[in-house]
Amino acid sequence: VKNAHDEELSSVESVLDLIRSSGGRSTGSRRALLEVLFDSGEHRTAEELARAVKLRAPDVHLSTVYRNLEELEQLGVIVHNHLGHGPVTYQLVTRTHAHLLCENCGVRLEAPPSMFRALVASARKNFDFEVDPRHFAISGLCANCRRERDEGARPAE
Ligand SMILES: [Zn+2]
Ligand SMILES: [Zn+2]
Ligand SMILES: [Zn+2]
């Protein structure tokens, strides 16, 4: 669903406009970080992002990248996700989705947040709680690992 906020977040330039209109400055480090975020479709850890930013802007300090990540998250430009046991990863808010994570082999499936509509509705109704399905991965077993488990459980012939 496209809305006004999505327009503001559709490009590096439009996010820099948003930063300026909320009192921030459009610095080289912010621009480099945004370019990296827009270029990579994948989930990236803060460390990976900092490495990529340094390739574009070698004199940017690691602490600046961390601070910029915090700012972008407060502005609603990016979100962080917990996908398994590793460090958090970051994504542009316009590209977020929910995840199913196999706890045996680590395979990660992307799921539209709409898949969790019933869960979101019942948590709100029964607990007055708003679930954010993008924040955590739902863990379980993928088809392959279940097949292996079921074959292993079968008595030998
Ligand atoms: Zn979190
Ligand atoms: Zn698996
Ligand atoms: Zn994902």
mmCIF file of C-alpha atoms and ligand atoms in Angstrom:
data_model
loop_
_atom_site.group_PDB
_atom_site.id
_atom_site.type_symbol
_atom_site.label_atom_id
_atom_site.label_comp_id
_atom_site.label_asym_id
_atom_site.label_seq_id
_atom_site.Cartn_x
_atom_site.Cartn_y
_atom_site.Cartn_z
ATOM 1 C CA VAL A 1 0.000 0.000 0.000
ATOM 2 C CA LYS A 2 1.502 3.314 -1.094
ATOM 3 C CA ASN A 3 1.020 6.332 1.122
ATOM 4 C CA ALA A 4 2.571 9.747 1.563
ATOM 5 C CA HIS A 5 5.209 8.368 3.917
ATOM 6 C CA ASP A 6 6.307 5.791 1.318
ATOM 7 C CA GLU A 7 6.869 8.635 -1.170
ATOM 8 C CA GLU A 8 9.124 10.384 1.340
ATOM 9 C CA LEU A 9 11.132 7.188 1.658
ATOM 10 C CA SER A 10 11.356 6.204 -1.989
ATOM 11 C CA SER A 11 14.892 7.421 -2.735
ATOM 12 C CA VAL A 12 18.123 8.605 -1.122
ATOM 13 C CA GLU A 13 17.247 12.203 -2.057
ATOM 14 C CA SER A 14 13.748 12.071 -0.626
ATOM 15 C CA VAL A 15 15.019 10.633 2.669
ATOM 16 C CA LEU A 16 17.667 13.373 2.847
ATOM 17 C CA ASP A 17 14.829 15.889 2.341
ATOM 18 C CA LEU A 18 12.975 14.247 5.213
ATOM 19 C CA ILE A 19 16.093 14.453 7.419
ATOM 20 C CA ARG A 20 16.511 18.149 6.591
ATOM 21 C CA SER A 21 12.845 18.915 7.206
ATOM 22 C CA SER A 22 13.122 17.314 10.641
ATOM 23 C CA GLY A 23 16.092 19.494 11.545
ATOM 24 C CA GLY A 24 18.954 17.154 10.616
ATOM 25 C CA ARG A 25 21.794 17.848 8.214
ATOM 26 C CA SER A 26 22.459 16.012 4.989
ATOM 27 C CA THR A 27 26.023 14.928 5.755
ATOM 28 C CA GLY A 28 28.271 12.733 3.650
ATOM 29 C CA SER A 29 28.027 9.910 6.153
ATOM 30 C CA ARG A 30 24.215 9.950 6.100
ATOM 31 C CA ARG A 31 24.196 10.012 2.311
ATOM 32 C CA ALA A 32 26.680 7.132 2.074
ATOM 33 C CA LEU A 33 24.680 5.044 4.541
ATOM 34 C CA LEU A 34 21.447 5.684 2.644
ATOM 35 C CA GLU A 35 23.098 4.764 -0.660
ATOM 36 C CA VAL A 36 24.251 1.490 0.843
ATOM 37 C CA LEU A 37 20.783 0.774 2.266
ATOM 38 C CA PHE A 38 19.075 1.516 -1.064
ATOM 39 C CA ASP A 39 21.625 -0.494 -3.067
ATOM 40 C CA SER A 40 21.408 -3.648 -0.985
ATOM 41 C CA GLY A 41 18.143 -5.526 -0.972
ATOM 42 C CA GLU A 42 19.471 -7.848 1.693
ATOM 43 C CA HIS A 43 19.373 -7.593 5.447
ATOM 44 C CA ARG A 44 22.579 -6.039 6.708
ATOM 45 C CA THR A 45 24.095 -5.927 10.172
ATOM 46 C CA ALA A 46 25.428 -2.619 11.505
ATOM 47 C CA GLU A 47 28.953 -3.922 10.983
ATOM 48 C CA GLU A 48 28.305 -4.859 7.348
ATOM 49 C CA LEU A 49 26.707 -1.479 6.716
ATOM 50 C CA ALA A 50 29.635 0.321 8.346
ATOM 51 C CA ARG A 51 32.091 -1.603 6.152
ATOM 52 C CA ALA A 52 30.138 -0.693 3.015
ATOM 53 C CA VAL A 53 29.871 2.957 4.084
ATOM 54 C CA LYS A 54 33.656 3.108 4.604
ATOM 55 C CA LEU A 55 34.207 2.017 0.992
ATOM 56 C CA ARG A 56 32.285 5.106 -0.148
ATOM 57 C CA ALA A 57 33.358 7.528 2.559
ATOM 58 C CA PRO A 58 36.661 6.277 4.052
ATOM 59 C CA ASP A 59 36.903 8.932 6.770
ATOM 60 C CA VAL A 60 33.515 8.111 8.351
ATOM 61 C CA HIS A 61 33.868 6.768 11.883
ATOM 62 C CA LEU A 62 32.151 3.583 12.956
ATOM 63 C CA SER A 63 30.443 5.447 15.802
ATOM 64 C CA THR A 64 28.964 7.887 13.266
ATOM 65 C CA VAL A 65 27.455 5.023 11.290
ATOM 66 C CA TYR A 66 25.886 3.614 14.466
ATOM 67 C CA ARG A 67 24.530 7.040 15.369
ATOM 68 C CA ASN A 68 23.141 7.527 11.856
ATOM 69 C CA LEU A 69 21.439 4.137 12.042
ATOM 70 C CA GLU A 70 19.778 5.186 15.287
ATOM 71 C CA GLU A 71 18.619 8.458 13.748
ATOM 72 C CA LEU A 72 17.215 6.772 10.659
ATOM 73 C CA GLU A 73 15.340 4.321 12.843
ATOM 74 C CA GLN A 74 13.875 7.131 14.959
ATOM 75 C CA LEU A 75 12.778 8.899 11.780
ATOM 76 C CA GLY A 76 10.977 5.740 10.672
ATOM 77 C CA VAL A 77 13.224 5.271 7.634
ATOM 78 C CA ILE A 78 14.664 1.901 8.649
ATOM 79 C CA VAL A 79 13.679 -0.881 11.025
ATOM 80 C CA HIS A 80 15.807 -3.541 12.669
ATOM 81 C CA ASN A 81 14.926 -7.219 12.677
ATOM 82 C CA HIS A 82 15.961 -10.118 14.888
ATOM 83 C CA LEU A 83 16.453 -13.062 12.566
ATOM 84 C CA GLY A 84 17.742 -15.960 14.615
ATOM 85 C CA HIS A 85 20.644 -15.831 17.056
ATOM 86 C CA GLY A 86 22.945 -13.411 15.233
ATOM 87 C CA PRO A 87 23.204 -9.627 15.495
ATOM 88 C CA VAL A 88 20.214 -7.482 14.501
ATOM 89 C CA THR A 89 19.865 -6.585 10.835
ATOM 90 C CA TYR A 90 18.547 -3.399 9.274
ATOM 91 C CA GLN A 91 16.232 -2.762 6.371
ATOM 92 C CA LEU A 92 14.455 0.136 4.748
ATOM 93 C CA VAL A 93 10.964 0.335 6.203
ATOM 94 C CA THR A 94 9.489 0.265 2.694
ATOM 95 C CA ARG A 95 11.044 -3.169 2.077
ATOM 96 C CA THR A 96 10.220 -4.931 5.296
ATOM 97 C CA HIS A 97 8.407 -8.220 5.526
ATOM 98 C CA ALA A 98 7.950 -10.990 8.044
ATOM 99 C CA HIS A 99 10.187 -14.059 8.281
ATOM 100 C CA LEU A 100 9.930 -17.758 8.882
ATOM 101 C CA LEU A 101 13.243 -19.174 10.048
ATOM 102 C CA CYS A 102 14.144 -22.877 10.120
ATOM 103 C CA GLU A 103 15.780 -23.538 13.481
ATOM 104 C CA ASN A 104 17.525 -26.638 12.112
ATOM 105 C CA CYS A 105 19.140 -25.536 8.826
ATOM 106 C CA GLY A 106 18.740 -21.763 9.132
ATOM 107 C CA VAL A 107 16.829 -21.320 5.859
ATOM 108 C CA ARG A 108 14.860 -18.077 5.877
ATOM 109 C CA LEU A 109 11.540 -17.614 4.134
ATOM 110 C CA GLU A 110 10.011 -14.205 3.566
ATOM 111 C CA ALA A 111 6.347 -13.821 4.340
ATOM 112 C CA PRO A 112 4.020 -10.898 3.716
ATOM 113 C CA PRO A 113 2.917 -9.232 6.984
ATOM 114 C CA SER A 114 -0.660 -9.909 5.835
ATOM 115 C CA MET A 115 -0.047 -13.581 6.648
ATOM 116 C CA PHE A 116 -0.134 -12.577 10.315
ATOM 117 C CA ARG A 117 -3.384 -10.666 10.060
ATOM 118 C CA ALA A 118 -5.319 -13.151 12.203
ATOM 119 C CA LEU A 119 -2.595 -13.168 14.884
ATOM 120 C CA VAL A 120 -2.406 -9.369 14.895
ATOM 121 C CA ALA A 121 -6.195 -9.115 15.205
ATOM 122 C CA SER A 122 -6.498 -11.647 18.015
ATOM 123 C CA ALA A 123 -3.598 -10.170 20.025
ATOM 124 C CA ARG A 124 -5.255 -6.787 19.778
ATOM 125 C CA LYS A 125 -8.662 -8.150 20.714
ATOM 126 C CA ASN A 126 -7.593 -10.427 23.557
ATOM 127 C CA PHE A 127 -4.579 -8.580 24.973
ATOM 128 C CA ASP A 128 -4.974 -5.050 23.631
ATOM 129 C CA PHE A 129 -1.500 -5.661 22.234
ATOM 130 C CA GLU A 130 -0.105 -4.605 18.882
ATOM 131 C CA VAL A 131 2.078 -7.295 17.316
ATOM 132 C CA ASP A 132 4.824 -6.241 14.887
ATOM 133 C CA PRO A 133 5.407 -9.326 12.730
ATOM 134 C CA ARG A 134 8.405 -7.705 10.997
ATOM 135 C CA HIS A 135 10.489 -7.426 14.140
ATOM 136 C CA PHE A 136 11.134 -11.084 14.939
ATOM 137 C CA ALA A 137 11.432 -14.209 12.852
ATOM 138 C CA ILE A 138 8.954 -16.985 13.525
ATOM 139 C CA SER A 139 11.053 -20.096 14.103
ATOM 140 C CA GLY A 140 10.118 -23.631 13.181
ATOM 141 C CA LEU A 141 11.121 -26.374 10.751
ATOM 142 C CA CYS A 142 11.250 -26.107 6.962
ATOM 143 C CA ALA A 143 9.854 -28.840 4.690
ATOM 144 C CA ASN A 144 13.265 -30.461 4.103
ATOM 145 C CA CYS A 145 14.153 -30.666 7.772
ATOM 146 C CA ARG A 146 10.724 -32.052 8.646
ATOM 147 C CA ARG A 147 11.118 -34.724 5.991
ATOM 148 C CA GLU A 148 14.527 -35.674 7.417
ATOM 149 C CA ARG A 149 13.105 -35.731 10.930
ATOM 150 C CA ASP A 150 10.178 -37.918 9.890
ATOM 151 C CA GLU A 151 12.432 -40.318 7.953
ATOM 152 C CA GLY A 152 14.786 -40.541 10.933
ATOM 153 C CA ALA A 153 11.858 -41.347 13.188
ATOM 154 C CA ARG A 154 10.651 -44.190 11.010
ATOM 155 C CA PRO A 155 11.777 -47.641 12.293
ATOM 156 C CA ALA A 156 14.538 -49.209 10.167
ATOM 157 C CA GLU A 157 13.376 -51.983 7.847
HETATM 158 ZN ZN ZN B 1 14.484 -5.237 18.462
HETATM 159 ZN ZN ZN B 2 15.446 -26.518 7.580
HETATM 160 ZN ZN ZN B 3 13.950 -10.614 4.862
#
